[in-house]
Amino acid sequence: MTVHHLSSQHLIYAMGPDNAPALHVRSGDVVVISTTDCFENQIQSEKQEFGTLDWDRINPATGPIFVAGAEPGDILAVSIEKIDLDNHGVMTTGPNLGVLGDELQENTIRLVPVTDDQMDLLGHRMPINPMIGVIGTAPRDSSVPCGTPGDHGGNMDCKRITEGVVLLLPVQVPGALFALGDLHAAMGDGEVAVCGVEIAATVTVRLQVLKDLDWPVPMVFDNHEVMTIASAPTLDEAATLATKHMTHWLQAQAHLNLADSSFLLSAQGNLRICQVVDPLKTARMEISRTWVEKLGISLPDLR
Ligand code: CA
Ligand code: CA
C-alpha cells in the first residue's frame, strides 16, 4: 500500500472529464488530501466585505486523482479514514442565501474557533461533527460546478459523509478523476443558512476500484447503516429517488418483491434531508446494516 499526499495547491472548481489529473494512484492506495474551506480561505475577519471576495474561487475541491484501472461502469469505493480540521471555521449568510434569504437584510460572517473536538458559537461550546461537503468523480459528458451535487457526487452536503464511512461513487471516465473539498466542522441536516461551519482540513482516504457491482450510487455505509443519496431539482424528487434507489437495491440483492422491499423501508428505513440550499436538493434513505445483512446482502469488505 502506498500513501500519497495531495496539497491544496491542486484545486478544481468543476468536476469534469477534461480535468488534468493532479495525482495518479493505484487501487488500494491511501491519499492524504489537504483542502481549503469553501471560500478558498478568503474570509479571515467577521468585518470582511462580501464584495471583496473573488466569487470565481468558491467551492473548490482538491484533485482530481486518477485511479489506475478505474473504467466507466466500475464503482470507486472511498474509505474515509481520517478527517483533521483546521483550528477555525467560518459561517456566512445574507440576502438570497439559504432558507431565510428572503428575510435577511445584510450579509453576516461568524468566525468559529474549533478546539478539542468542540467549537465556540454564540458564546457556547458545542460539539462538532466533521463531514465532507463536496466529494465526487467526474461526470461522463460535461463538467458540473463543484457547488452542484448530482449522480457523480459533488456538493451533496450530507452530514453522514464522515470519518469511518465508505462512500461508493460511480466511475464514468477512465481513472474516475476523484476530488473532494468543502469540509464542515459541523452541519445539521438541511444546511439551512447556506453553509456549515466551513473549514480547511486534511482528509485521509483509501481509494479502491470495484468491478462488476451494479449498485445505486452514491451510496454510503458504515458499521451501523447503509444509505442511498440522491440529488434533484426539488426535495420531493430527491426524496423519491433516494427511496427508489434503496428499494430497488434491496429488491435485487435480497430477491424481495417490490412491495416487501417497500414495506421494509416503510417500517425500518429513515428518509432524511441532506441539504436544501444548493442548486439541486439532496436527500438520503437510511436502513440499518443489521437488516441488510439479515437479508443476506454482503457489503464489500474493504479492509
Ligand atoms: Ca457545500
Ligand atoms: Ca460548505
PDB file of N, CA and C in Angstrom, residues 211-298:
ATOM      1  N   LYS A 211     -15.183  -3.783  -9.340  1.00  0.00           N
ATOM      2  CA  LYS A 211     -15.665  -4.189 -10.663  1.00  0.00           C
ATOM      3  C   LYS A 211     -16.981  -4.963 -10.527  1.00  0.00           C
ATOM      4  N   ASP A 212     -17.793  -4.908 -11.568  1.00  0.00           N
ATOM      5  CA  ASP A 212     -18.984  -5.759 -11.673  1.00  0.00           C
ATOM      6  C   ASP A 212     -19.937  -5.610 -10.492  1.00  0.00           C
ATOM      7  N   LEU A 213     -20.123  -4.396 -10.040  1.00  0.00           N
ATOM      8  CA  LEU A 213     -21.050  -4.150  -8.932  1.00  0.00           C
ATOM      9  C   LEU A 213     -22.100  -3.165  -9.435  1.00  0.00           C
ATOM     10  N   ASP A 214     -23.269  -3.668  -9.747  1.00  0.00           N
ATOM     11  CA  ASP A 214     -24.307  -2.821 -10.326  1.00  0.00           C
ATOM     12  C   ASP A 214     -25.199  -2.283  -9.206  1.00  0.00           C
ATOM     13  N   TRP A 215     -24.634  -1.380  -8.419  1.00  0.00           N
ATOM     14  CA  TRP A 215     -25.357  -0.827  -7.266  1.00  0.00           C
ATOM     15  C   TRP A 215     -25.693   0.637  -7.510  1.00  0.00           C
ATOM     16  N   PRO A 216     -26.760   1.117  -6.842  1.00  0.00           N
ATOM     17  CA  PRO A 216     -27.085   2.538  -6.982  1.00  0.00           C
ATOM     18  C   PRO A 216     -26.063   3.386  -6.237  1.00  0.00           C
ATOM     19  N   VAL A 217     -25.576   4.403  -6.864  1.00  0.00           N
ATOM     20  CA  VAL A 217     -24.619   5.305  -6.239  1.00  0.00           C
ATOM     21  C   VAL A 217     -25.087   6.742  -6.447  1.00  0.00           C
ATOM     22  N   PRO A 218     -24.695   7.649  -5.595  1.00  0.00           N
ATOM     23  CA  PRO A 218     -23.839   7.471  -4.426  1.00  0.00           C
ATOM     24  C   PRO A 218     -24.529   6.664  -3.304  1.00  0.00           C
ATOM     25  N   MET A 219     -23.731   5.813  -2.665  1.00  0.00           N
ATOM     26  CA  MET A 219     -24.180   5.027  -1.514  1.00  0.00           C
ATOM     27  C   MET A 219     -23.128   5.160  -0.417  1.00  0.00           C
ATOM     28  N   VAL A 220     -23.575   5.195   0.827  1.00  0.00           N
ATOM     29  CA  VAL A 220     -22.667   5.292   1.969  1.00  0.00           C
ATOM     30  C   VAL A 220     -22.975   4.156   2.922  1.00  0.00           C
ATOM     31  N   PHE A 221     -21.931   3.553   3.484  1.00  0.00           N
ATOM     32  CA  PHE A 221     -22.205   2.623   4.590  1.00  0.00           C
ATOM     33  C   PHE A 221     -21.115   2.725   5.639  1.00  0.00           C
ATOM     34  N   ASP A 222     -21.506   2.399   6.867  1.00  0.00           N
ATOM     35  CA  ASP A 222     -20.546   2.261   7.965  1.00  0.00           C
ATOM     36  C   ASP A 222     -20.916   0.979   8.710  1.00  0.00           C
ATOM     37  N   ASN A 223     -20.480   0.832   9.938  1.00  0.00           N
ATOM     38  CA  ASN A 223     -20.757  -0.410  10.671  1.00  0.00           C
ATOM     39  C   ASN A 223     -22.222  -0.534  11.053  1.00  0.00           C
ATOM     40  N   HIS A 224     -22.964   0.562  10.976  1.00  0.00           N
ATOM     41  CA  HIS A 224     -24.328   0.556  11.506  1.00  0.00           C
ATOM     42  C   HIS A 224     -25.413   0.712  10.444  1.00  0.00           C
ATOM     43  N   GLU A 225     -25.127   1.469   9.396  1.00  0.00           N
ATOM     44  CA  GLU A 225     -26.188   1.795   8.445  1.00  0.00           C
ATOM     45  C   GLU A 225     -25.709   1.773   6.997  1.00  0.00           C
ATOM     46  N   VAL A 226     -26.671   1.644   6.109  1.00  0.00           N
ATOM     47  CA  VAL A 226     -26.441   1.772   4.671  1.00  0.00           C
ATOM     48  C   VAL A 226     -27.360   2.882   4.183  1.00  0.00           C
ATOM     49  N   MET A 227     -26.831   3.761   3.320  1.00  0.00           N
ATOM     50  CA  MET A 227     -27.612   4.917   2.874  1.00  0.00           C
ATOM     51  C   MET A 227     -27.472   5.117   1.371  1.00  0.00           C
ATOM     52  N   THR A 228     -28.586   5.404   0.719  1.00  0.00           N
ATOM     53  CA  THR A 228     -28.552   5.863  -0.674  1.00  0.00           C
ATOM     54  C   THR A 228     -28.776   7.369  -0.673  1.00  0.00           C
ATOM     55  N   ILE A 229     -28.020   8.073  -1.502  1.00  0.00           N
ATOM     56  CA  ILE A 229     -28.101   9.534  -1.574  1.00  0.00           C
ATOM     57  C   ILE A 229     -28.520   9.912  -2.989  1.00  0.00           C
ATOM     58  N   ALA A 230     -29.435  10.879  -3.087  1.00  0.00           N
ATOM     59  CA  ALA A 230     -29.856  11.334  -4.420  1.00  0.00           C
ATOM     60  C   ALA A 230     -30.082  12.839  -4.411  1.00  0.00           C
ATOM     61  N   SER A 231     -29.801  13.465  -5.547  1.00  0.00           N
ATOM     62  CA  SER A 231     -29.983  14.906  -5.708  1.00  0.00           C
ATOM     63  C   SER A 231     -30.884  15.172  -6.911  1.00  0.00           C
ATOM     64  N   ALA A 232     -31.711  16.215  -6.811  1.00  0.00           N
ATOM     65  CA  ALA A 232     -32.667  16.527  -7.869  1.00  0.00           C
ATOM     66  C   ALA A 232     -33.094  17.985  -7.720  1.00  0.00           C
ATOM     67  N   PRO A 233     -33.778  18.531  -8.740  1.00  0.00           N
ATOM     68  CA  PRO A 233     -34.177  19.944  -8.660  1.00  0.00           C
ATOM     69  C   PRO A 233     -35.050  20.279  -7.451  1.00  0.00           C
ATOM     70  N   THR A 234     -35.875  19.349  -6.998  1.00  0.00           N
ATOM     71  CA  THR A 234     -36.692  19.597  -5.807  1.00  0.00           C
ATOM     72  C   THR A 234     -36.400  18.526  -4.761  1.00  0.00           C
ATOM     73  N   LEU A 235     -36.715  18.881  -3.503  1.00  0.00           N
ATOM     74  CA  LEU A 235     -36.526  17.928  -2.411  1.00  0.00           C
ATOM     75  C   LEU A 235     -37.450  16.718  -2.582  1.00  0.00           C
ATOM     76  N   ASP A 236     -38.648  16.949  -3.086  1.00  0.00           N
ATOM     77  CA  ASP A 236     -39.574  15.839  -3.333  1.00  0.00           C
ATOM     78  C   ASP A 236     -38.959  14.813  -4.293  1.00  0.00           C
ATOM     79  N   GLU A 237     -38.382  15.324  -5.373  1.00  0.00           N
ATOM     80  CA  GLU A 237     -37.776  14.413  -6.354  1.00  0.00           C
ATOM     81  C   GLU A 237     -36.550  13.711  -5.776  1.00  0.00           C
ATOM     82  N   ALA A 238     -35.750  14.451  -5.003  1.00  0.00           N
ATOM     83  CA  ALA A 238     -34.567  13.847  -4.392  1.00  0.00           C
ATOM     84  C   ALA A 238     -34.974  12.742  -3.420  1.00  0.00           C
ATOM     85  N   ALA A 239     -36.016  13.004  -2.634  1.00  0.00           N
ATOM     86  CA  ALA A 239     -36.506  12.008  -1.672  1.00  0.00           C
ATOM     87  C   ALA A 239     -37.024  10.764  -2.392  1.00  0.00           C
ATOM     88  N   THR A 240     -37.736  10.981  -3.472  1.00  0.00           N
ATOM     89  CA  THR A 240     -38.267   9.849  -4.248  1.00  0.00           C
ATOM     90  C   THR A 240     -37.125   9.017  -4.828  1.00  0.00           C
ATOM     91  N   LEU A 241     -36.144   9.698  -5.387  1.00  0.00           N
ATOM     92  CA  LEU A 241     -35.013   8.979  -5.997  1.00  0.00           C
ATOM     93  C   LEU A 241     -34.221   8.185  -4.961  1.00  0.00           C
ATOM     94  N   ALA A 242     -33.927   8.810  -3.814  1.00  0.00           N
ATOM     95  CA  ALA A 242     -33.161   8.105  -2.772  1.00  0.00           C
ATOM     96  C   ALA A 242     -33.922   6.864  -2.313  1.00  0.00           C
ATOM     97  N   THR A 243     -35.232   7.004  -2.175  1.00  0.00           N
ATOM     98  CA  THR A 243     -36.061   5.874  -1.743  1.00  0.00           C
ATOM     99  C   THR A 243     -36.091   4.779  -2.799  1.00  0.00           C
ATOM    100  N   LYS A 244     -36.264   5.175  -4.052  1.00  0.00           N
ATOM    101  CA  LYS A 244     -36.330   4.167  -5.122  1.00  0.00           C
ATOM    102  C   LYS A 244     -35.000   3.439  -5.286  1.00  0.00           C
ATOM    103  N   HIS A 245     -33.905   4.185  -5.153  1.00  0.00           N
ATOM    104  CA  HIS A 245     -32.593   3.522  -5.278  1.00  0.00           C
ATOM    105  C   HIS A 245     -32.437   2.444  -4.221  1.00  0.00           C
ATOM    106  N   MET A 246     -32.806   2.762  -2.977  1.00  0.00           N
ATOM    107  CA  MET A 246     -32.663   1.769  -1.899  1.00  0.00           C
ATOM    108  C   MET A 246     -33.649   0.612  -2.088  1.00  0.00           C
ATOM    109  N   THR A 247     -34.879   0.939  -2.463  1.00  0.00           N
ATOM    110  CA  THR A 247     -35.902  -0.093  -2.649  1.00  0.00           C
ATOM    111  C   THR A 247     -35.475  -1.099  -3.717  1.00  0.00           C
ATOM    112  N   HIS A 248     -35.036  -0.589  -4.847  1.00  0.00           N
ATOM    113  CA  HIS A 248     -34.669  -1.473  -5.959  1.00  0.00           C
ATOM    114  C   HIS A 248     -33.396  -2.259  -5.642  1.00  0.00           C
ATOM    115  N   TRP A 249     -32.502  -1.648  -4.865  1.00  0.00           N
ATOM    116  CA  TRP A 249     -31.281  -2.358  -4.460  1.00  0.00           C
ATOM    117  C   TRP A 249     -31.633  -3.527  -3.545  1.00  0.00           C
ATOM    118  N   LEU A 250     -32.492  -3.275  -2.543  1.00  0.00           N
ATOM    119  CA  LEU A 250     -32.919  -4.357  -1.639  1.00  0.00           C
ATOM    120  C   LEU A 250     -33.654  -5.446  -2.416  1.00  0.00           C
ATOM    121  N   GLN A 251     -34.490  -5.006  -3.334  1.00  0.00           N
ATOM    122  CA  GLN A 251     -35.277  -5.949  -4.140  1.00  0.00           C
ATOM    123  C   GLN A 251     -34.347  -6.882  -4.919  1.00  0.00           C
ATOM    124  N   ALA A 252     -33.353  -6.294  -5.566  1.00  0.00           N
ATOM    125  CA  ALA A 252     -32.455  -7.086  -6.412  1.00  0.00           C
ATOM    126  C   ALA A 252     -31.500  -7.935  -5.582  1.00  0.00           C
ATOM    127  N   GLN A 253     -30.939  -7.351  -4.535  1.00  0.00           N
ATOM    128  CA  GLN A 253     -29.899  -8.060  -3.780  1.00  0.00           C
ATOM    129  C   GLN A 253     -30.490  -9.132  -2.857  1.00  0.00           C
ATOM    130  N   ALA A 254     -31.677  -8.863  -2.303  1.00  0.00           N
ATOM    131  CA  ALA A 254     -32.274  -9.799  -1.342  1.00  0.00           C
ATOM    132  C   ALA A 254     -33.395 -10.625  -1.971  1.00  0.00           C
ATOM    133  N   HIS A 255     -33.612 -10.421  -3.283  1.00  0.00           N
ATOM    134  CA  HIS A 255     -34.650 -11.153  -4.009  1.00  0.00           C
ATOM    135  C   HIS A 255     -36.015 -10.993  -3.346  1.00  0.00           C
ATOM    136  N   LEU A 256     -36.307  -9.761  -2.937  1.00  0.00           N
ATOM    137  CA  LEU A 256     -37.628  -9.438  -2.410  1.00  0.00           C
ATOM    138  C   LEU A 256     -38.521  -8.979  -3.556  1.00  0.00           C
ATOM    139  N   ASN A 257     -39.845  -9.077  -3.349  1.00  0.00           N
ATOM    140  CA  ASN A 257     -40.692  -8.414  -4.336  1.00  0.00           C
ATOM    141  C   ASN A 257     -40.783  -6.928  -3.980  1.00  0.00           C
ATOM    142  N   LEU A 258     -41.335  -6.163  -4.892  1.00  0.00           N
ATOM    143  CA  LEU A 258     -41.296  -4.711  -4.733  1.00  0.00           C
ATOM    144  C   LEU A 258     -42.052  -4.259  -3.479  1.00  0.00           C
ATOM    145  N   ALA A 259     -43.198  -4.887  -3.223  1.00  0.00           N
ATOM    146  CA  ALA A 259     -43.998  -4.482  -2.060  1.00  0.00           C
ATOM    147  C   ALA A 259     -43.251  -4.770  -0.761  1.00  0.00           C
ATOM    148  N   ASP A 260     -42.648  -5.947  -0.654  1.00  0.00           N
ATOM    149  CA  ASP A 260     -41.937  -6.283   0.587  1.00  0.00           C
ATOM    150  C   ASP A 260     -40.718  -5.390   0.794  1.00  0.00           C
ATOM    151  N   SER A 261     -40.033  -5.097  -0.293  1.00  0.00           N
ATOM    152  CA  SER A 261     -38.895  -4.199  -0.208  1.00  0.00           C
ATOM    153  C   SER A 261     -39.351  -2.830   0.296  1.00  0.00           C
ATOM    154  N   SER A 262     -40.474  -2.381  -0.201  1.00  0.00           N
ATOM    155  CA  SER A 262     -41.042  -1.100   0.209  1.00  0.00           C
ATOM    156  C   SER A 262     -41.509  -1.150   1.668  1.00  0.00           C
ATOM    157  N   PHE A 263     -42.126  -2.296   2.067  1.00  0.00           N
ATOM    158  CA  PHE A 263     -42.564  -2.442   3.464  1.00  0.00           C
ATOM    159  C   PHE A 263     -41.379  -2.325   4.423  1.00  0.00           C
ATOM    160  N   LEU A 264     -40.259  -2.943   4.049  1.00  0.00           N
ATOM    161  CA  LEU A 264     -39.091  -2.902   4.932  1.00  0.00           C
ATOM    162  C   LEU A 264     -38.655  -1.458   5.174  1.00  0.00           C
ATOM    163  N   LEU A 265     -38.598  -0.672   4.101  1.00  0.00           N
ATOM    164  CA  LEU A 265     -38.176   0.725   4.262  1.00  0.00           C
ATOM    165  C   LEU A 265     -39.239   1.541   4.988  1.00  0.00           C
ATOM    166  N   SER A 266     -40.488   1.211   4.768  1.00  0.00           N
ATOM    167  CA  SER A 266     -41.559   1.938   5.441  1.00  0.00           C
ATOM    168  C   SER A 266     -41.552   1.657   6.935  1.00  0.00           C
ATOM    169  N   ALA A 267     -41.116   0.435   7.306  1.00  0.00           N
ATOM    170  CA  ALA A 267     -41.097   0.046   8.716  1.00  0.00           C
ATOM    171  C   ALA A 267     -39.785   0.390   9.399  1.00  0.00           C
ATOM    172  N   GLN A 268     -38.662   0.270   8.683  1.00  0.00           N
ATOM    173  CA  GLN A 268     -37.349   0.386   9.330  1.00  0.00           C
ATOM    174  C   GLN A 268     -36.422   1.415   8.700  1.00  0.00           C
ATOM    175  N   GLY A 269     -36.794   1.973   7.572  1.00  0.00           N
ATOM    176  CA  GLY A 269     -35.928   2.947   6.908  1.00  0.00           C
ATOM    177  C   GLY A 269     -36.213   4.362   7.389  1.00  0.00           C
ATOM    178  N   ASN A 270     -35.234   5.215   7.234  1.00  0.00           N
ATOM    179  CA  ASN A 270     -35.423   6.630   7.563  1.00  0.00           C
ATOM    180  C   ASN A 270     -35.034   7.486   6.364  1.00  0.00           C
ATOM    181  N   LEU A 271     -35.994   8.260   5.885  1.00  0.00           N
ATOM    182  CA  LEU A 271     -35.769   9.156   4.756  1.00  0.00           C
ATOM    183  C   LEU A 271     -35.454  10.536   5.314  1.00  0.00           C
ATOM    184  N   ARG A 272     -34.276  11.052   4.983  1.00  0.00           N
ATOM    185  CA  ARG A 272     -33.832  12.298   5.624  1.00  0.00           C
ATOM    186  C   ARG A 272     -33.341  13.309   4.591  1.00  0.00           C
ATOM    187  N   ILE A 273     -33.376  14.568   5.019  1.00  0.00           N
ATOM    188  CA  ILE A 273     -32.859  15.670   4.212  1.00  0.00           C
ATOM    189  C   ILE A 273     -31.354  15.768   4.413  1.00  0.00           C
ATOM    190  N   CYS A 274     -30.596  15.886   3.313  1.00  0.00           N
ATOM    191  CA  CYS A 274     -29.179  16.252   3.443  1.00  0.00           C
ATOM    192  C   CYS A 274     -29.055  17.772   3.398  1.00  0.00           C
ATOM    193  N   GLN A 275     -29.462  18.371   2.263  1.00  0.00           N
ATOM    194  CA  GLN A 275     -29.380  19.837   2.172  1.00  0.00           C
ATOM    195  C   GLN A 275     -30.468  20.380   1.248  1.00  0.00           C
ATOM    196  N   VAL A 276     -30.864  21.637   1.513  1.00  0.00           N
ATOM    197  CA  VAL A 276     -31.909  22.278   0.705  1.00  0.00           C
ATOM    198  C   VAL A 276     -31.444  23.597   0.104  1.00  0.00           C
ATOM    199  N   VAL A 277     -30.121  23.825   0.063  1.00  0.00           N
ATOM    200  CA  VAL A 277     -29.616  25.158  -0.282  1.00  0.00           C
ATOM    201  C   VAL A 277     -28.699  25.193  -1.501  1.00  0.00           C
ATOM    202  N   ASP A 278     -28.431  24.044  -2.102  1.00  0.00           N
ATOM    203  CA  ASP A 278     -27.563  24.003  -3.274  1.00  0.00           C
ATOM    204  C   ASP A 278     -28.429  24.029  -4.540  1.00  0.00           C
ATOM    205  N   PRO A 279     -27.791  24.175  -5.729  1.00  0.00           N
ATOM    206  CA  PRO A 279     -28.602  24.243  -6.966  1.00  0.00           C
ATOM    207  C   PRO A 279     -29.529  23.039  -7.153  1.00  0.00           C
ATOM    208  N   LEU A 280     -29.124  21.847  -6.716  1.00  0.00           N
ATOM    209  CA  LEU A 280     -30.037  20.717  -6.610  1.00  0.00           C
ATOM    210  C   LEU A 280     -30.169  20.373  -5.126  1.00  0.00           C
ATOM    211  N   LYS A 281     -31.301  19.799  -4.734  1.00  0.00           N
ATOM    212  CA  LYS A 281     -31.512  19.391  -3.339  1.00  0.00           C
ATOM    213  C   LYS A 281     -31.079  17.936  -3.170  1.00  0.00           C
ATOM    214  N   THR A 282     -30.721  17.572  -1.932  1.00  0.00           N
ATOM    215  CA  THR A 282     -30.194  16.229  -1.690  1.00  0.00           C
ATOM    216  C   THR A 282     -30.904  15.567  -0.514  1.00  0.00           C
ATOM    217  N   ALA A 283     -31.260  14.301  -0.712  1.00  0.00           N
ATOM    218  CA  ALA A 283     -31.913  13.510   0.338  1.00  0.00           C
ATOM    219  C   ALA A 283     -31.221  12.156   0.440  1.00  0.00           C
ATOM    220  N   ARG A 284     -31.449  11.485   1.554  1.00  0.00           N
ATOM    221  CA  ARG A 284     -30.884  10.141   1.698  1.00  0.00           C
ATOM    222  C   ARG A 284     -31.889   9.210   2.360  1.00  0.00           C
ATOM    223  N   MET A 285     -31.805   7.934   2.025  1.00  0.00           N
ATOM    224  CA  MET A 285     -32.582   6.883   2.683  1.00  0.00           C
ATOM    225  C   MET A 285     -31.619   6.029   3.491  1.00  0.00           C
ATOM    226  N   GLU A 286     -31.929   5.835   4.772  1.00  0.00           N
ATOM    227  CA  GLU A 286     -31.063   5.068   5.659  1.00  0.00           C
ATOM    228  C   GLU A 286     -31.766   3.777   6.074  1.00  0.00           C
ATOM    229  N   ILE A 287     -30.994   2.706   6.106  1.00  0.00           N
ATOM    230  CA  ILE A 287     -31.510   1.436   6.645  1.00  0.00           C
ATOM    231  C   ILE A 287     -30.406   0.822   7.505  1.00  0.00           C
ATOM    232  N   SER A 288     -30.814   0.181   8.591  1.00  0.00           N
ATOM    233  CA  SER A 288     -29.836  -0.452   9.470  1.00  0.00           C
ATOM    234  C   SER A 288     -29.088  -1.552   8.732  1.00  0.00           C
ATOM    235  N   ARG A 289     -27.803  -1.580   8.946  1.00  0.00           N
ATOM    236  CA  ARG A 289     -26.985  -2.636   8.340  1.00  0.00           C
ATOM    237  C   ARG A 289     -27.415  -4.021   8.834  1.00  0.00           C
ATOM    238  N   THR A 290     -27.965  -4.065  10.035  1.00  0.00           N
ATOM    239  CA  THR A 290     -28.454  -5.338  10.586  1.00  0.00           C
ATOM    240  C   THR A 290     -29.452  -5.984   9.640  1.00  0.00           C
ATOM    241  N   TRP A 291     -30.410  -5.177   9.149  1.00  0.00           N
ATOM    242  CA  TRP A 291     -31.445  -5.756   8.281  1.00  0.00           C
ATOM    243  C   TRP A 291     -30.868  -6.123   6.923  1.00  0.00           C
ATOM    244  N   VAL A 292     -29.945  -5.301   6.444  1.00  0.00           N
ATOM    245  CA  VAL A 292     -29.294  -5.609   5.171  1.00  0.00           C
ATOM    246  C   VAL A 292     -28.602  -6.966   5.260  1.00  0.00           C
ATOM    247  N   GLU A 293     -27.899  -7.200   6.353  1.00  0.00           N
ATOM    248  CA  GLU A 293     -27.149  -8.453   6.484  1.00  0.00           C
ATOM    249  C   GLU A 293     -28.073  -9.636   6.791  1.00  0.00           C
ATOM    250  N   LYS A 294     -29.148  -9.389   7.556  1.00  0.00           N
ATOM    251  CA  LYS A 294     -30.107 -10.481   7.805  1.00  0.00           C
ATOM    252  C   LYS A 294     -30.783 -10.927   6.505  1.00  0.00           C
ATOM    253  N   LEU A 295     -30.882 -10.006   5.558  1.00  0.00           N
ATOM    254  CA  LEU A 295     -31.475 -10.350   4.262  1.00  0.00           C
ATOM    255  C   LEU A 295     -30.456 -11.039   3.336  1.00  0.00           C
ATOM    256  N   GLY A 296     -29.238 -11.210   3.835  1.00  0.00           N
ATOM    257  CA  GLY A 296     -28.246 -11.954   3.068  1.00  0.00           C
ATOM    258  C   GLY A 296     -27.416 -11.118   2.118  1.00  0.00           C
ATOM    259  N   ILE A 297     -27.473  -9.799   2.275  1.00  0.00           N
ATOM    260  CA  ILE A 297     -26.711  -8.922   1.393  1.00  0.00           C
ATOM    261  C   ILE A 297     -25.328  -8.685   2.020  1.00  0.00           C
ATOM    262  N   SER A 298     -24.296  -8.904   1.237  1.00  0.00           N
ATOM    263  CA  SER A 298     -22.927  -8.669   1.716  1.00  0.00           C
ATOM    264  C   SER A 298     -22.418  -7.345   1.177  1.00  0.00           C
TER     265      SER A 298
END
